[in-house]
Amino acid sequence: MGRKPCCSKEGLKKGAWTAKEDMLLTEYIKEHGEGTGWRALPKKAGLLRCGKSCRLRWVNYLKPGLKRGTFTPEEDDLIVRLYTLLGSRWSLIAGRIPGRTDNDIKNYWNTHLLKKLKAQGNEPRRHKSIRKSKEKEKASSQKKQTRNQKTKERKKKRKIAENDSNIEEREQVAKKTEEQLQMQDFSQAVSENNYNFTGSSCSQDGTSSGASTSEINLEENNYNSGIYEKFQVIDELLLDDQWTEYNNESHMMLKEIYEEYFQLVSKNSLSF
DNA sequence: AACATTGACAACCGCGTATTA
DNA sequence: GTAATACGCGGTTGTCAATGT
């Protein structure tokens, strides 16, 4: 019953992708297309990765049409507005910004935009985490605290290891030098005695359709409790002349999102 | 120069949902 | 209908580079 058994993760590679792996994945997808099932792809493409990892690499990095580099002020503004509107639904936001992935936007938000907005005193209201319970948040903050500690320890260890290997290296060099000197002596002795001698060297949808009705579920009632307020925010956004002036297309897009949002809320029979 | 901190971003993990036998 | 699995998403972590002390 059910689907085929899941892949064993044993022997699968993790960490940064190599150029060769990128090439294998790209070539396979070019030839067979994207929708052939991520689960079986790695084996068919000759990759020692899990399907999940392949999908992520493709979607976030290799897929044609992805924009790299700095975000434009228009993109910044759009992200901020969409965040205000949708919260951390990065795939939905990404679906509205051509060439950018959810991961991209998420990273950019966390490392640039949030700080920028804080500095301007415009920090957006934090949306309720979609999944996280308070317990998890607590655990997460504890993890965060130990993280710096771990980093420190890792660096310490690496330093020690480097030192050790340096010592080892130095010892080896010293040993080699000594051996070479001995060999030279020997060689010299041999040559002095007219013998022939030969030496040897040695030598790692985001589209709107993705917003199923379940995305705004009843568990999020707290989140939705501020929905009236949210609609006011949307109205403000839509009535913002400055915004309307410089980006009419995006303005239309926000209107569409407004419609979608309204429909989703209606489907969940939320009254306000 | 050495060490600590912060920034940046790719990649991983775990969960909820969709799909399938 | 049900259980098992795949898929997609958001949150988190790992790691290297840059910057500060």
Coordinates of C-alpha atoms (C1' of nucleotides) in Angstrom, one line a residue:
Chain A
M1 CA 0.0 0.0 0.0
G2 CA 1.0 3.6 -0.3
R3 CA 3.9 4.9 -2.3
K4 CA 7.2 3.2 -3.0
P5 CA 9.5 3.0 0.0
C6 CA 11.5 6.1 0.7
C7 CA 15.2 6.2 -0.2
S8 CA 17.8 5.3 2.4
K9 CA 19.9 8.3 3.2
E10 CA 22.9 6.1 3.7
G11 CA 25.9 6.9 1.5
L12 CA 24.3 10.2 0.3
K13 CA 26.5 13.2 0.0
K14 CA 25.8 16.4 1.9
G15 CA 27.1 19.9 1.9
A16 CA 28.2 22.2 -0.9
W17 CA 27.6 21.1 -4.5
T18 CA 30.4 20.7 -6.9
A19 CA 30.5 22.0 -10.4
K20 CA 30.3 18.4 -11.7
E21 CA 27.2 17.7 -9.6
D22 CA 25.6 20.9 -10.9
M23 CA 26.4 19.9 -14.4
L24 CA 24.9 16.4 -14.0
L25 CA 21.7 17.8 -12.5
T26 CA 21.3 20.5 -15.1
E27 CA 21.9 18.2 -18.0
Y28 CA 19.4 15.6 -16.6
I29 CA 16.7 18.2 -16.1
K30 CA 17.4 19.8 -19.5
E31 CA 16.9 16.4 -21.1
H32 CA 14.0 15.0 -19.0
G33 CA 12.3 18.1 -17.6
E34 CA 11.5 19.1 -14.1
G35 CA 8.4 17.2 -13.4
T36 CA 9.7 13.6 -13.5
G37 CA 9.9 13.1 -9.8
W38 CA 12.6 14.3 -7.5
R39 CA 12.7 11.1 -5.6
A40 CA 14.2 9.0 -8.5
L41 CA 16.2 11.8 -10.1
P42 CA 19.5 11.5 -8.3
K43 CA 19.9 7.9 -9.1
K44 CA 19.0 8.4 -12.8
A45 CA 21.2 11.5 -13.0
G46 CA 24.1 9.7 -11.4
L47 CA 24.1 11.9 -8.2
L48 CA 24.8 10.8 -4.7
R49 CA 22.2 13.2 -3.3
C50 CA 18.7 12.9 -2.0
G51 CA 15.9 14.2 -4.2
K52 CA 15.1 16.9 -1.8
S53 CA 18.6 18.3 -2.0
C54 CA 18.5 18.1 -5.8
R55 CA 15.2 20.0 -6.0
L56 CA 16.6 22.7 -3.7
R57 CA 19.7 23.1 -5.7
W58 CA 17.8 23.3 -8.9
V59 CA 15.1 25.6 -7.7
N60 CA 17.3 28.0 -5.8
Y61 CA 20.4 28.0 -7.8
L62 CA 20.5 26.3 -11.2
K63 CA 17.1 27.0 -12.7
P64 CA 17.4 29.3 -15.7
G65 CA 16.0 32.8 -15.3
L66 CA 17.1 33.2 -11.7
K67 CA 18.3 36.7 -10.9
R68 CA 21.5 36.9 -8.9
G69 CA 23.0 39.9 -7.2
T70 CA 21.6 42.9 -5.4
F71 CA 17.9 43.6 -5.1
T72 CA 16.6 46.8 -6.7
P73 CA 14.8 49.4 -4.5
E74 CA 11.6 48.4 -6.3
E75 CA 12.1 44.8 -5.3
D76 CA 12.9 45.9 -1.7
D77 CA 9.7 47.9 -1.6
L78 CA 7.6 45.1 -3.0
I79 CA 9.0 42.6 -0.6
V80 CA 8.3 44.9 2.4
R81 CA 4.7 45.4 1.2
L82 CA 4.1 41.8 0.5
Y83 CA 5.5 40.8 3.9
T84 CA 3.2 43.3 5.5
L85 CA 0.4 41.7 3.6
L86 CA 1.3 38.0 3.7
G87 CA 3.7 37.5 6.5
S88 CA 6.5 35.0 6.1
R89 CA 4.9 33.2 3.2
W90 CA 8.1 33.4 1.3
S91 CA 7.0 31.2 -1.6
L92 CA 4.0 33.4 -2.1
I93 CA 6.1 36.5 -2.0
A94 CA 8.7 34.9 -4.4
G95 CA 5.9 34.0 -6.8
R96 CA 5.3 37.7 -7.2
I97 CA 8.9 38.7 -7.8
P98 CA 10.2 37.3 -11.0
G99 CA 13.6 35.7 -10.9
R100 CA 13.8 35.5 -7.2
T101 CA 13.4 32.4 -5.1
D102 CA 11.8 32.0 -1.7
N103 CA 15.1 31.2 -0.2
D104 CA 16.7 34.3 -1.7
I105 CA 14.0 36.5 -0.4
K106 CA 14.0 34.9 3.0
N107 CA 17.8 35.4 3.3
Y108 CA 17.6 38.9 2.0
W109 CA 14.8 39.8 4.4
N110 CA 16.7 38.4 7.4
T111 CA 20.0 39.8 6.6
H112 CA 19.2 43.2 4.9
L113 CA 15.7 44.4 4.9
L114 CA 14.8 43.7 8.5
K115 CA 17.8 45.7 9.7
K116 CA 17.2 48.4 7.2
L117 CA 13.6 48.8 8.4
K118 CA 14.6 48.7 12.0
A119 CA 17.2 51.4 11.4
Q120 CA 14.4 53.5 9.8
G121 CA 12.1 52.8 12.7
N122 CA 9.7 51.1 10.2
E123 CA 10.1 47.5 11.6
P124 CA 7.0 45.6 10.4
R125 CA 4.8 43.9 12.9
R126 CA 6.1 40.4 13.4
H127 CA 3.6 37.9 12.0
K128 CA 2.8 34.9 14.1
S129 CA 5.0 32.0 13.2
I130 CA 3.2 29.6 11.0
R131 CA 4.4 26.5 12.7
K132 CA 6.4 27.4 15.7
S133 CA 4.9 26.8 19.2
K134 CA 6.2 28.8 22.1
E135 CA 8.1 25.8 23.3
K136 CA 9.8 25.5 20.0
E137 CA 10.6 29.2 20.0
K138 CA 12.2 28.8 23.4
A139 CA 14.1 25.8 22.3
S140 CA 15.2 27.7 19.3
S141 CA 16.5 30.6 21.2
Q142 CA 18.4 28.3 23.5
K143 CA 19.9 26.7 20.4
K144 CA 20.9 30.1 19.1
Q145 CA 22.7 30.8 22.4
T146 CA 24.7 27.6 22.2
R147 CA 25.5 28.2 18.5
N148 CA 28.1 30.9 19.1
Q149 CA 29.6 28.7 21.7
K150 CA 29.8 25.8 19.3
T151 CA 31.3 28.1 16.6
K152 CA 34.0 29.1 19.1
E153 CA 34.7 25.5 20.0
R154 CA 34.8 24.5 16.4
K155 CA 37.3 27.2 15.6
K156 CA 39.4 26.3 18.6
K157 CA 39.4 22.7 17.5
R158 CA 40.3 23.6 13.9
K159 CA 43.1 25.8 15.2
I160 CA 44.4 23.0 17.3
A161 CA 44.1 20.6 14.4
E162 CA 45.8 23.1 12.1
N163 CA 48.6 23.4 14.7
D164 CA 48.9 19.7 15.0
S165 CA 49.0 19.2 11.3
N166 CA 51.5 22.0 11.0
I167 CA 53.6 20.4 13.7
E168 CA 53.2 17.1 11.8
E169 CA 54.0 18.9 8.6
R170 CA 57.1 20.5 10.0
E171 CA 58.2 17.2 11.5
Q172 CA 57.7 15.6 8.1
V173 CA 59.6 18.4 6.3
A174 CA 62.3 18.1 8.9
K175 CA 62.4 14.3 8.4
K176 CA 62.4 14.7 4.7
T177 CA 65.1 17.2 4.7
E178 CA 67.1 15.0 6.9
E179 CA 66.4 12.0 4.5
Q180 CA 67.3 14.2 1.6
L181 CA 70.5 15.3 3.2
Q182 CA 71.3 11.6 3.9
M183 CA 70.4 10.8 0.3
Q184 CA 72.5 13.6 -1.0
D185 CA 75.4 12.3 1.1
F186 CA 74.7 8.8 -0.2
S187 CA 74.2 10.1 -3.7
Q188 CA 77.4 12.1 -3.5
A189 CA 79.1 9.1 -2.2
V190 CA 77.7 7.0 -5.0
S191 CA 78.6 9.6 -7.6
E192 CA 82.0 10.0 -6.1
N193 CA 82.4 6.3 -6.5
N194 CA 81.1 6.5 -10.2
Y195 CA 77.8 4.6 -9.6
N196 CA 74.6 5.3 -11.7
F197 CA 71.8 6.7 -9.4
T198 CA 68.1 7.5 -10.1
G199 CA 65.8 9.2 -7.6
S200 CA 62.0 9.2 -7.3
S201 CA 59.7 12.0 -6.3
C202 CA 56.5 11.9 -4.2
S203 CA 54.2 13.7 -4.4
Q204 CA 34.1 18.4 -1.9
D205 CA 4.2 27.5 -6.1
G206 CA 5.2 29.9 -4.9
T207 CA 2.4 30.9 -7.2
S208 CA -1.0 32.0 -6.0
S209 CA -2.3 28.5 -6.7
G210 CA 0.0 27.3 -4.0
A211 CA -2.0 29.2 -1.5
S212 CA -4.4 26.4 -0.8
T213 CA -7.3 27.2 1.5
S214 CA -5.5 25.3 4.2
E215 CA -2.8 27.9 4.2
I216 CA -5.0 30.1 6.3
N217 CA -6.4 27.6 8.7
L218 CA -8.3 27.8 11.9
E219 CA -5.2 27.2 13.9
E220 CA -4.2 30.6 12.7
N221 CA -7.2 32.3 14.3
N222 CA -5.0 34.4 16.4
Y223 CA -3.2 35.5 13.3
N224 CA -6.5 36.1 11.6
S225 CA -7.9 38.0 14.5
G226 CA -6.1 41.0 13.3
I227 CA -7.5 40.6 9.9
Y228 CA -9.6 43.8 10.0
E229 CA -6.4 45.6 10.8
K230 CA -4.7 43.8 8.0
F231 CA -7.3 44.9 5.5
Q232 CA -6.8 48.5 6.6
V233 CA -3.1 48.0 5.9
I234 CA -3.9 46.6 2.5
D235 CA -6.2 49.6 1.8
E236 CA -3.4 51.9 2.8
L237 CA -1.0 50.1 0.5
L238 CA -3.4 50.3 -2.4
L239 CA -4.2 53.9 -1.8
D240 CA -0.6 54.9 -1.4
D241 CA -0.2 57.5 -4.2
Q242 CA 3.6 57.3 -4.2
W243 CA 3.5 53.6 -4.6
T244 CA 0.8 53.8 -7.3
E245 CA 2.8 56.3 -9.3
Y246 CA 6.0 54.5 -9.6
N247 CA 4.8 51.0 -10.1
N248 CA 1.4 50.6 -11.6
E249 CA 2.0 47.0 -12.6
S250 CA 2.8 46.1 -9.0
H251 CA -0.2 48.0 -7.8
M252 CA -2.4 45.8 -10.0
M253 CA -0.6 42.8 -8.6
L254 CA -1.3 43.9 -5.0
K255 CA -5.0 44.3 -6.0
E256 CA -4.9 40.7 -7.3
I257 CA -3.4 39.5 -4.0
Y258 CA -6.1 41.5 -2.2
E259 CA -8.7 39.6 -4.1
E260 CA -7.0 36.3 -3.4
Y261 CA -6.7 37.1 0.2
F262 CA -10.3 38.1 0.5
Q263 CA -11.4 34.8 -1.2
L264 CA -9.2 32.8 1.1
V265 CA -10.6 34.5 4.2
S266 CA -14.2 34.1 2.9
K267 CA -13.6 30.4 2.3
N268 CA -12.6 30.0 5.9
S269 CA -15.8 31.7 7.0
L270 CA -14.1 34.2 9.1
S271 CA -16.2 37.1 10.1
F272 CA -15.0 40.4 11.3
Chain B
dA1 C1' 48.9 39.7 14.3
dA2 C1' 45.5 37.3 16.6
dC3 C1' 41.1 36.6 18.0
dA4 C1' 36.1 37.7 18.1
dT5 C1' 32.1 39.2 15.9
dT6 C1' 29.1 39.9 12.2
dG7 C1' 27.4 39.4 7.5
dA8 C1' 26.0 36.6 3.8
dC9 C1' 24.0 32.9 1.7
dA10 C1' 23.8 27.9 0.5
dA11 C1' 22.1 23.9 2.3
dC12 C1' 19.7 21.1 5.7
dC13 C1' 15.8 19.7 8.7
dG14 C1' 11.3 18.9 10.2
dC15 C1' 6.6 19.5 9.5
dG16 C1' 2.1 19.8 7.1
dT17 C1' -0.2 18.6 3.0
dA18 C1' -1.0 16.1 -1.3
dT19 C1' -0.8 12.0 -3.6
dT20 C1' -1.0 7.2 -4.4
dA21 C1' -1.6 2.1 -3.9
Chain C
dG1 C1' -11.0 5.1 3.8
dT2 C1' -6.4 4.5 5.2
dA3 C1' -1.6 4.3 5.6
dA4 C1' 2.7 5.2 3.6
dT5 C1' 5.3 8.2 1.1
dA6 C1' 6.6 12.3 -1.9
dC7 C1' 6.7 17.0 -2.1
dG8 C1' 7.0 21.8 -0.9
dC9 C1' 7.6 25.2 2.5
dG10 C1' 9.4 27.9 6.4
dG11 C1' 12.7 27.9 9.9
dT12 C1' 17.3 26.9 11.1
dT13 C1' 22.1 25.8 10.8
dG14 C1' 26.9 25.6 8.8
dT15 C1' 30.5 27.8 6.9
dC16 C1' 33.4 31.1 4.7
dA17 C1' 34.6 36.0 4.3
dA18 C1' 34.8 40.5 5.9
dT19 C1' 35.2 43.6 9.5
dG20 C1' 36.1 45.1 14.2
dT21 C1' 38.8 45.1 18.5

